[in-house]
Amino acid sequence: MPQEDRAAAVRPLVPSPSTVDPDHDLMAGRAVELLVARMGRGGPPAVQEEFVGPSSLVVRESTGG
C-alpha cells in the first residue's frame, strides 16, 4: 500500500463512527476452550457447535453520541 494510502487509512474519521464492540475476551476464552477440547479428543467434534457471544453498540459522534 502506498504511503499516502496508509496515512489516509489511519487518519481519524470526523465524525467518529459508531461501531459494534464484540466481547473479545469472551471470544478468546471460548476459542481456547474449544482448542483444548479438540486436542483432548484428537480431532474435531462430531457435531458442529455454534457460538453467538454478546456485543454492544458503541455510540459515537456519527449517531449523536
PDB file of N, CA, C and O in Angstrom:
ATOM      1  N   MET A   1       0.847  -1.167   0.000  1.00  0.00           N
ATOM      2  CA  MET A   1       0.000   0.000   0.000  1.00  0.00           C
ATOM      3  C   MET A   1       0.901   1.240   0.000  1.00  0.00           C
ATOM      4  O   MET A   1       1.797   1.343   0.831  1.00  0.00           O
ATOM      5  N   PRO A   2       0.667   2.188  -0.884  1.00  0.00           N
ATOM      6  CA  PRO A   2       1.478   3.416  -0.913  1.00  0.00           C
ATOM      7  C   PRO A   2       1.359   4.187   0.401  1.00  0.00           C
ATOM      8  O   PRO A   2       0.350   4.115   1.089  1.00  0.00           O
ATOM      9  N   GLN A   3       2.399   4.938   0.745  1.00  0.00           N
ATOM     10  CA  GLN A   3       2.438   5.685   1.996  1.00  0.00           C
ATOM     11  C   GLN A   3       1.242   6.612   2.155  1.00  0.00           C
ATOM     12  O   GLN A   3       0.668   6.712   3.221  1.00  0.00           O
ATOM     13  N   GLU A   4       0.813   7.287   1.074  1.00  0.00           N
ATOM     14  CA  GLU A   4      -0.327   8.212   1.170  1.00  0.00           C
ATOM     15  C   GLU A   4      -1.598   7.478   1.582  1.00  0.00           C
ATOM     16  O   GLU A   4      -2.390   7.982   2.350  1.00  0.00           O
ATOM     17  N   ASP A   5      -1.783   6.271   1.038  1.00  0.00           N
ATOM     18  CA  ASP A   5      -2.974   5.486   1.360  1.00  0.00           C
ATOM     19  C   ASP A   5      -2.939   5.033   2.818  1.00  0.00           C
ATOM     20  O   ASP A   5      -3.970   5.014   3.486  1.00  0.00           O
ATOM     21  N   ARG A   6      -1.765   4.670   3.300  1.00  0.00           N
ATOM     22  CA  ARG A   6      -1.648   4.247   4.698  1.00  0.00           C
ATOM     23  C   ARG A   6      -1.976   5.398   5.634  1.00  0.00           C
ATOM     24  O   ARG A   6      -2.654   5.219   6.634  1.00  0.00           O
ATOM     25  N   ALA A   7      -1.520   6.596   5.297  1.00  0.00           N
ATOM     26  CA  ALA A   7      -1.807   7.757   6.134  1.00  0.00           C
ATOM     27  C   ALA A   7      -3.303   8.033   6.168  1.00  0.00           C
ATOM     28  O   ALA A   7      -3.864   8.346   7.213  1.00  0.00           O
ATOM     29  N   ALA A   8      -3.975   7.898   5.039  1.00  0.00           N
ATOM     30  CA  ALA A   8      -5.416   8.120   4.982  1.00  0.00           C
ATOM     31  C   ALA A   8      -6.159   7.053   5.782  1.00  0.00           C
ATOM     32  O   ALA A   8      -7.190   7.323   6.391  1.00  0.00           O
ATOM     33  N   ALA A   9      -5.639   5.849   5.800  1.00  0.00           N
ATOM     34  CA  ALA A   9      -6.303   4.747   6.497  1.00  0.00           C
ATOM     35  C   ALA A   9      -6.266   4.932   8.013  1.00  0.00           C
ATOM     36  O   ALA A   9      -7.154   4.457   8.704  1.00  0.00           O
ATOM     37  N   VAL A  10      -5.265   5.596   8.543  1.00  0.00           N
ATOM     38  CA  VAL A  10      -5.157   5.769   9.982  1.00  0.00           C
ATOM     39  C   VAL A  10      -5.612   7.145  10.449  1.00  0.00           C
ATOM     40  O   VAL A  10      -5.679   7.393  11.640  1.00  0.00           O
ATOM     41  N   ARG A  11      -5.948   8.025   9.538  1.00  0.00           N
ATOM     42  CA  ARG A  11      -6.422   9.356   9.899  1.00  0.00           C
ATOM     43  C   ARG A  11      -7.775   9.215  10.595  1.00  0.00           C
ATOM     44  O   ARG A  11      -8.644   8.480  10.140  1.00  0.00           O
ATOM     45  N   PRO A  12      -7.984   9.907  11.712  1.00  0.00           N
ATOM     46  CA  PRO A  12      -9.271   9.807  12.410  1.00  0.00           C
ATOM     47  C   PRO A  12     -10.424  10.281  11.524  1.00  0.00           C
ATOM     48  O   PRO A  12     -10.279  11.234  10.758  1.00  0.00           O
ATOM     49  N   LEU A  13     -11.537   9.585  11.624  1.00  0.00           N
ATOM     50  CA  LEU A  13     -12.714   9.968  10.871  1.00  0.00           C
ATOM     51  C   LEU A  13     -13.506  11.006  11.655  1.00  0.00           C
ATOM     52  O   LEU A  13     -13.628  10.922  12.872  1.00  0.00           O
ATOM     53  N   VAL A  14     -14.029  11.988  10.941  1.00  0.00           N
ATOM     54  CA  VAL A  14     -14.853  13.020  11.564  1.00  0.00           C
ATOM     55  C   VAL A  14     -16.167  13.055  10.830  1.00  0.00           C
ATOM     56  O   VAL A  14     -16.177  13.244   9.618  1.00  0.00           O
ATOM     57  N   PRO A  15     -17.278  12.841  11.475  1.00  0.00           N
ATOM     58  CA  PRO A  15     -17.405  12.500  12.894  1.00  0.00           C
ATOM     59  C   PRO A  15     -16.987  11.046  13.127  1.00  0.00           C
ATOM     60  O   PRO A  15     -17.022  10.219  12.220  1.00  0.00           O
ATOM     61  N   SER A  16     -16.595  10.754  14.366  1.00  0.00           N
ATOM     62  CA  SER A  16     -16.175   9.382  14.672  1.00  0.00           C
ATOM     63  C   SER A  16     -17.378   8.448  14.513  1.00  0.00           C
ATOM     64  O   SER A  16     -18.471   8.760  14.955  1.00  0.00           O
ATOM     65  N   PRO A  17     -17.176   7.311  13.824  1.00  0.00           N
ATOM     66  CA  PRO A  17     -18.301   6.415  13.540  1.00  0.00           C
ATOM     67  C   PRO A  17     -18.685   5.536  14.730  1.00  0.00           C
ATOM     68  O   PRO A  17     -17.827   5.085  15.484  1.00  0.00           O
ATOM     69  N   SER A  18     -19.970   5.327  14.890  1.00  0.00           N
ATOM     70  CA  SER A  18     -20.449   4.355  15.880  1.00  0.00           C
ATOM     71  C   SER A  18     -20.036   2.977  15.390  1.00  0.00           C
ATOM     72  O   SER A  18     -19.795   2.767  14.206  1.00  0.00           O
ATOM     73  N   THR A  19     -19.937   2.035  16.306  1.00  0.00           N
ATOM     74  CA  THR A  19     -19.455   0.710  15.952  1.00  0.00           C
ATOM     75  C   THR A  19     -20.038  -0.335  16.891  1.00  0.00           C
ATOM     76  O   THR A  19     -20.670   0.007  17.881  1.00  0.00           O
ATOM     77  N   VAL A  20     -19.821  -1.580  16.566  1.00  0.00           N
ATOM     78  CA  VAL A  20     -20.218  -2.683  17.435  1.00  0.00           C
ATOM     79  C   VAL A  20     -18.967  -3.211  18.114  1.00  0.00           C
ATOM     80  O   VAL A  20     -17.943  -3.418  17.476  1.00  0.00           O
ATOM     81  N   ASP A  21     -19.040  -3.408  19.419  1.00  0.00           N
ATOM     82  CA  ASP A  21     -17.910  -3.900  20.197  1.00  0.00           C
ATOM     83  C   ASP A  21     -18.191  -5.325  20.644  1.00  0.00           C
ATOM     84  O   ASP A  21     -18.955  -5.542  21.576  1.00  0.00           O
ATOM     85  N   PRO A  22     -17.589  -6.324  19.975  1.00  0.00           N
ATOM     86  CA  PRO A  22     -17.766  -7.700  20.430  1.00  0.00           C
ATOM     87  C   PRO A  22     -16.940  -7.930  21.698  1.00  0.00           C
ATOM     88  O   PRO A  22     -15.966  -7.231  21.942  1.00  0.00           O
ATOM     89  N   ASP A  23     -17.337  -8.872  22.495  1.00  0.00           N
ATOM     90  CA  ASP A  23     -16.605  -9.182  23.725  1.00  0.00           C
ATOM     91  C   ASP A  23     -15.399 -10.054  23.356  1.00  0.00           C
ATOM     92  O   ASP A  23     -15.475 -11.275  23.335  1.00  0.00           O
ATOM     93  N   HIS A  24     -14.271  -9.406  23.044  1.00  0.00           N
ATOM     94  CA  HIS A  24     -13.072 -10.123  22.582  1.00  0.00           C
ATOM     95  C   HIS A  24     -12.531 -11.098  23.628  1.00  0.00           C
ATOM     96  O   HIS A  24     -12.073 -12.182  23.283  1.00  0.00           O
ATOM     97  N   ASP A  25     -12.584 -10.720  24.894  1.00  0.00           N
ATOM     98  CA  ASP A  25     -12.076 -11.607  25.944  1.00  0.00           C
ATOM     99  C   ASP A  25     -12.897 -12.893  26.013  1.00  0.00           C
ATOM    100  O   ASP A  25     -12.345 -13.988  26.128  1.00  0.00           O
ATOM    101  N   LEU A  26     -14.207 -12.777  25.937  1.00  0.00           N
ATOM    102  CA  LEU A  26     -15.068 -13.953  25.970  1.00  0.00           C
ATOM    103  C   LEU A  26     -14.820 -14.845  24.752  1.00  0.00           C
ATOM    104  O   LEU A  26     -14.709 -16.065  24.872  1.00  0.00           O
ATOM    105  N   MET A  27     -14.705 -14.223  23.578  1.00  0.00           N
ATOM    106  CA  MET A  27     -14.465 -14.994  22.361  1.00  0.00           C
ATOM    107  C   MET A  27     -13.114 -15.709  22.415  1.00  0.00           C
ATOM    108  O   MET A  27     -13.006 -16.872  22.023  1.00  0.00           O
ATOM    109  N   ALA A  28     -12.101 -15.035  22.926  1.00  0.00           N
ATOM    110  CA  ALA A  28     -10.781 -15.649  23.032  1.00  0.00           C
ATOM    111  C   ALA A  28     -10.809 -16.819  24.015  1.00  0.00           C
ATOM    112  O   ALA A  28     -10.245 -17.881  23.746  1.00  0.00           O
ATOM    113  N   GLY A  29     -11.483 -16.621  25.128  1.00  0.00           N
ATOM    114  CA  GLY A  29     -11.600 -17.689  26.109  1.00  0.00           C
ATOM    115  C   GLY A  29     -12.317 -18.900  25.543  1.00  0.00           C
ATOM    116  O   GLY A  29     -11.908 -20.047  25.754  1.00  0.00           O
ATOM    117  N   ARG A  30     -13.393 -18.663  24.793  1.00  0.00           N
ATOM    118  CA  ARG A  30     -14.148 -19.765  24.184  1.00  0.00           C
ATOM    119  C   ARG A  30     -13.292 -20.485  23.142  1.00  0.00           C
ATOM    120  O   ARG A  30     -13.327 -21.710  23.033  1.00  0.00           O
ATOM    121  N   ALA A  31     -12.521 -19.732  22.375  1.00  0.00           N
ATOM    122  CA  ALA A  31     -11.647 -20.339  21.367  1.00  0.00           C
ATOM    123  C   ALA A  31     -10.616 -21.252  22.030  1.00  0.00           C
ATOM    124  O   ALA A  31     -10.351 -22.359  21.541  1.00  0.00           O
ATOM    125  N   VAL A  32     -10.062 -20.819  23.159  1.00  0.00           N
ATOM    126  CA  VAL A  32      -9.088 -21.639  23.878  1.00  0.00           C
ATOM    127  C   VAL A  32      -9.768 -22.908  24.402  1.00  0.00           C
ATOM    128  O   VAL A  32      -9.214 -24.009  24.301  1.00  0.00           O
ATOM    129  N   GLU A  33     -10.979 -22.781  24.967  1.00  0.00           N
ATOM    130  CA  GLU A  33     -11.715 -23.955  25.448  1.00  0.00           C
ATOM    131  C   GLU A  33     -11.931 -24.972  24.330  1.00  0.00           C
ATOM    132  O   GLU A  33     -11.730 -26.179  24.524  1.00  0.00           O
ATOM    133  N   LEU A  34     -12.345 -24.480  23.163  1.00  0.00           N
ATOM    134  CA  LEU A  34     -12.596 -25.379  22.031  1.00  0.00           C
ATOM    135  C   LEU A  34     -11.305 -26.049  21.562  1.00  0.00           C
ATOM    136  O   LEU A  34     -11.301 -27.242  21.232  1.00  0.00           O
ATOM    137  N   LEU A  35     -10.217 -25.308  21.537  1.00  0.00           N
ATOM    138  CA  LEU A  35      -8.929 -25.869  21.111  1.00  0.00           C
ATOM    139  C   LEU A  35      -8.445 -26.941  22.082  1.00  0.00           C
ATOM    140  O   LEU A  35      -8.017 -28.017  21.665  1.00  0.00           O
ATOM    141  N   VAL A  36      -8.546 -26.663  23.380  1.00  0.00           N
ATOM    142  CA  VAL A  36      -8.123 -27.634  24.388  1.00  0.00           C
ATOM    143  C   VAL A  36      -8.981 -28.898  24.277  1.00  0.00           C
ATOM    144  O   VAL A  36      -8.460 -30.016  24.334  1.00  0.00           O
ATOM    145  N   ALA A  37     -10.288 -28.731  24.100  1.00  0.00           N
ATOM    146  CA  ALA A  37     -11.181 -29.881  23.951  1.00  0.00           C
ATOM    147  C   ALA A  37     -10.814 -30.687  22.704  1.00  0.00           C
ATOM    148  O   ALA A  37     -10.784 -31.919  22.731  1.00  0.00           O
ATOM    149  N   ARG A  38     -10.523 -29.994  21.615  1.00  0.00           N
ATOM    150  CA  ARG A  38     -10.170 -30.687  20.368  1.00  0.00           C
ATOM    151  C   ARG A  38      -8.856 -31.458  20.538  1.00  0.00           C
ATOM    152  O   ARG A  38      -8.721 -32.580  20.062  1.00  0.00           O
ATOM    153  N   MET A  39      -7.904 -30.862  21.216  1.00  0.00           N
ATOM    154  CA  MET A  39      -6.622 -31.530  21.443  1.00  0.00           C
ATOM    155  C   MET A  39      -6.828 -32.786  22.312  1.00  0.00           C
ATOM    156  O   MET A  39      -6.189 -33.805  22.087  1.00  0.00           O
ATOM    157  N   GLY A  40      -7.729 -32.701  23.289  1.00  0.00           N
ATOM    158  CA  GLY A  40      -8.006 -33.837  24.145  1.00  0.00           C
ATOM    159  C   GLY A  40      -8.687 -34.976  23.407  1.00  0.00           C
ATOM    160  O   GLY A  40      -8.471 -36.153  23.713  1.00  0.00           O
ATOM    161  N   ARG A  41      -9.504 -34.639  22.419  1.00  0.00           N
ATOM    162  CA  ARG A  41     -10.206 -35.652  21.619  1.00  0.00           C
ATOM    163  C   ARG A  41      -9.336 -36.198  20.506  1.00  0.00           C
ATOM    164  O   ARG A  41      -9.625 -37.247  19.958  1.00  0.00           O
ATOM    165  N   GLY A  42      -8.362 -35.418  20.090  1.00  0.00           N
ATOM    166  CA  GLY A  42      -7.526 -35.832  18.977  1.00  0.00           C
ATOM    167  C   GLY A  42      -8.142 -35.516  17.626  1.00  0.00           C
ATOM    168  O   GLY A  42      -7.740 -36.057  16.607  1.00  0.00           O
ATOM    169  N   GLY A  43      -9.112 -34.632  17.604  1.00  0.00           N
ATOM    170  CA  GLY A  43      -9.743 -34.261  16.338  1.00  0.00           C
ATOM    171  C   GLY A  43     -10.947 -33.374  16.564  1.00  0.00           C
ATOM    172  O   GLY A  43     -11.277 -33.031  17.702  1.00  0.00           O
ATOM    173  N   PRO A  44     -11.608 -33.001  15.495  1.00  0.00           N
ATOM    174  CA  PRO A  44     -12.758 -32.103  15.606  1.00  0.00           C
ATOM    175  C   PRO A  44     -13.947 -32.803  16.271  1.00  0.00           C
ATOM    176  O   PRO A  44     -14.016 -34.028  16.304  1.00  0.00           O
ATOM    177  N   PRO A  45     -14.900 -32.019  16.807  1.00  0.00           N
ATOM    178  CA  PRO A  45     -16.085 -32.614  17.411  1.00  0.00           C
ATOM    179  C   PRO A  45     -16.954 -33.286  16.357  1.00  0.00           C
ATOM    180  O   PRO A  45     -16.908 -32.936  15.174  1.00  0.00           O
ATOM    181  N   ALA A  46     -17.740 -34.262  16.784  1.00  0.00           N
ATOM    182  CA  ALA A  46     -18.629 -34.978  15.862  1.00  0.00           C
ATOM    183  C   ALA A  46     -19.737 -34.060  15.354  1.00  0.00           C
ATOM    184  O   ALA A  46     -20.198 -34.191  14.226  1.00  0.00           O
ATOM    185  N   VAL A  47     -20.160 -33.126  16.202  1.00  0.00           N
ATOM    186  CA  VAL A  47     -21.246 -32.208  15.843  1.00  0.00           C
ATOM    187  C   VAL A  47     -20.710 -30.782  15.903  1.00  0.00           C
ATOM    188  O   VAL A  47     -20.060 -30.392  16.874  1.00  0.00           O
ATOM    189  N   GLN A  48     -21.007 -30.009  14.867  1.00  0.00           N
ATOM    190  CA  GLN A  48     -20.571 -28.615  14.835  1.00  0.00           C
ATOM    191  C   GLN A  48     -21.371 -27.811  15.847  1.00  0.00           C
ATOM    192  O   GLN A  48     -22.575 -27.975  15.979  1.00  0.00           O
ATOM    193  N   GLU A  49     -20.691 -26.945  16.573  1.00  0.00           N
ATOM    194  CA  GLU A  49     -21.323 -26.120  17.589  1.00  0.00           C
ATOM    195  C   GLU A  49     -21.319 -24.669  17.134  1.00  0.00           C
ATOM    196  O   GLU A  49     -20.334 -24.194  16.577  1.00  0.00           O
ATOM    197  N   GLU A  50     -22.410 -23.964  17.377  1.00  0.00           N
ATOM    198  CA  GLU A  50     -22.482 -22.540  17.043  1.00  0.00           C
ATOM    199  C   GLU A  50     -22.385 -21.746  18.333  1.00  0.00           C
ATOM    200  O   GLU A  50     -22.998 -22.096  19.344  1.00  0.00           O
ATOM    201  N   PHE A  51     -21.609 -20.689  18.303  1.00  0.00           N
ATOM    202  CA  PHE A  51     -21.462 -19.827  19.471  1.00  0.00           C
ATOM    203  C   PHE A  51     -21.769 -18.404  19.045  1.00  0.00           C
ATOM    204  O   PHE A  51     -21.178 -17.888  18.105  1.00  0.00           O
ATOM    205  N   VAL A  52     -22.704 -17.781  19.737  1.00  0.00           N
ATOM    206  CA  VAL A  52     -23.030 -16.383  19.492  1.00  0.00           C
ATOM    207  C   VAL A  52     -22.809 -15.651  20.804  1.00  0.00           C
ATOM    208  O   VAL A  52     -23.520 -15.880  21.784  1.00  0.00           O
ATOM    209  N   GLY A  53     -21.798 -14.822  20.832  1.00  0.00           N
ATOM    210  CA  GLY A  53     -21.466 -14.096  22.050  1.00  0.00           C
ATOM    211  C   GLY A  53     -22.137 -12.740  22.095  1.00  0.00           C
ATOM    212  O   GLY A  53     -22.693 -12.266  21.102  1.00  0.00           O
ATOM    213  N   PRO A  54     -22.078 -12.113  23.249  1.00  0.00           N
ATOM    214  CA  PRO A  54     -22.685 -10.791  23.399  1.00  0.00           C
ATOM    215  C   PRO A  54     -21.870  -9.715  22.683  1.00  0.00           C
ATOM    216  O   PRO A  54     -20.676  -9.878  22.441  1.00  0.00           O
ATOM    217  N   SER A  55     -22.507  -8.654  22.346  1.00  0.00           N
ATOM    218  CA  SER A  55     -21.833  -7.498  21.763  1.00  0.00           C
ATOM    219  C   SER A  55     -22.581  -6.259  22.235  1.00  0.00           C
ATOM    220  O   SER A  55     -23.702  -6.346  22.736  1.00  0.00           O
ATOM    221  N   SER A  56     -21.965  -5.119  22.079  1.00  0.00           N
ATOM    222  CA  SER A  56     -22.628  -3.883  22.481  1.00  0.00           C
ATOM    223  C   SER A  56     -22.368  -2.805  21.435  1.00  0.00           C
ATOM    224  O   SER A  56     -21.370  -2.838  20.719  1.00  0.00           O
ATOM    225  N   LEU A  57     -23.293  -1.879  21.356  1.00  0.00           N
ATOM    226  CA  LEU A  57     -23.172  -0.758  20.430  1.00  0.00           C
ATOM    227  C   LEU A  57     -22.392   0.350  21.112  1.00  0.00           C
ATOM    228  O   LEU A  57     -22.704   0.745  22.241  1.00  0.00           O
ATOM    229  N   VAL A  58     -21.369   0.848  20.433  1.00  0.00           N
ATOM    230  CA  VAL A  58     -20.592   1.970  20.936  1.00  0.00           C
ATOM    231  C   VAL A  58     -21.039   3.188  20.138  1.00  0.00           C
ATOM    232  O   VAL A  58     -20.722   3.331  18.950  1.00  0.00           O
ATOM    233  N   VAL A  59     -21.823   4.028  20.768  1.00  0.00           N
ATOM    234  CA  VAL A  59     -22.371   5.213  20.098  1.00  0.00           C
ATOM    235  C   VAL A  59     -21.342   6.322  20.128  1.00  0.00           C
ATOM    236  O   VAL A  59     -20.820   6.676  21.191  1.00  0.00           O
ATOM    237  N   ARG A  60     -21.065   6.840  18.939  1.00  0.00           N
ATOM    238  CA  ARG A  60     -20.088   7.948  18.830  1.00  0.00           C
ATOM    239  C   ARG A  60     -20.741   9.103  18.083  1.00  0.00           C
ATOM    240  O   ARG A  60     -21.939   9.125  17.878  1.00  0.00           O
ATOM    241  N   GLU A  61     -19.932  10.052  17.667  1.00  0.00           N
ATOM    242  CA  GLU A  61     -20.434  11.288  17.067  1.00  0.00           C
ATOM    243  C   GLU A  61     -21.336  11.080  15.851  1.00  0.00           C
ATOM    244  O   GLU A  61     -22.268  11.854  15.644  1.00  0.00           O
ATOM    245  N   SER A  62     -21.093  10.039  15.055  1.00  0.00           N
ATOM    246  CA  SER A  62     -21.854   9.858  13.825  1.00  0.00           C
ATOM    247  C   SER A  62     -23.336   9.577  14.073  1.00  0.00           C
ATOM    248  O   SER A  62     -24.161   9.786  13.190  1.00  0.00           O
ATOM    249  N   THR A  63     -23.671   9.148  15.288  1.00  0.00           N
ATOM    250  CA  THR A  63     -25.089   8.894  15.614  1.00  0.00           C
ATOM    251  C   THR A  63     -25.524   9.718  16.807  1.00  0.00           C
ATOM    252  O   THR A  63     -26.416   9.332  17.558  1.00  0.00           O
ATOM    253  N   GLY A  64     -24.860  10.837  17.003  1.00  0.00           N
ATOM    254  CA  GLY A  64     -25.269  11.781  18.041  1.00  0.00           C
ATOM    255  C   GLY A  64     -24.716  11.517  19.420  1.00  0.00           C
ATOM    256  O   GLY A  64     -25.183  12.090  20.392  1.00  0.00           O
ATOM    257  N   GLY A  65     -23.725  10.618  19.515  1.00  0.00           N
ATOM    258  CA  GLY A  65     -23.172  10.274  20.837  1.00  0.00           C
ATOM    259  C   GLY A  65     -22.127  11.214  21.318  1.00  0.00           C
ATOM    260  O   GLY A  65     -21.676  12.116  20.773  1.00  0.00           O
TER     261      GLY A  65
END
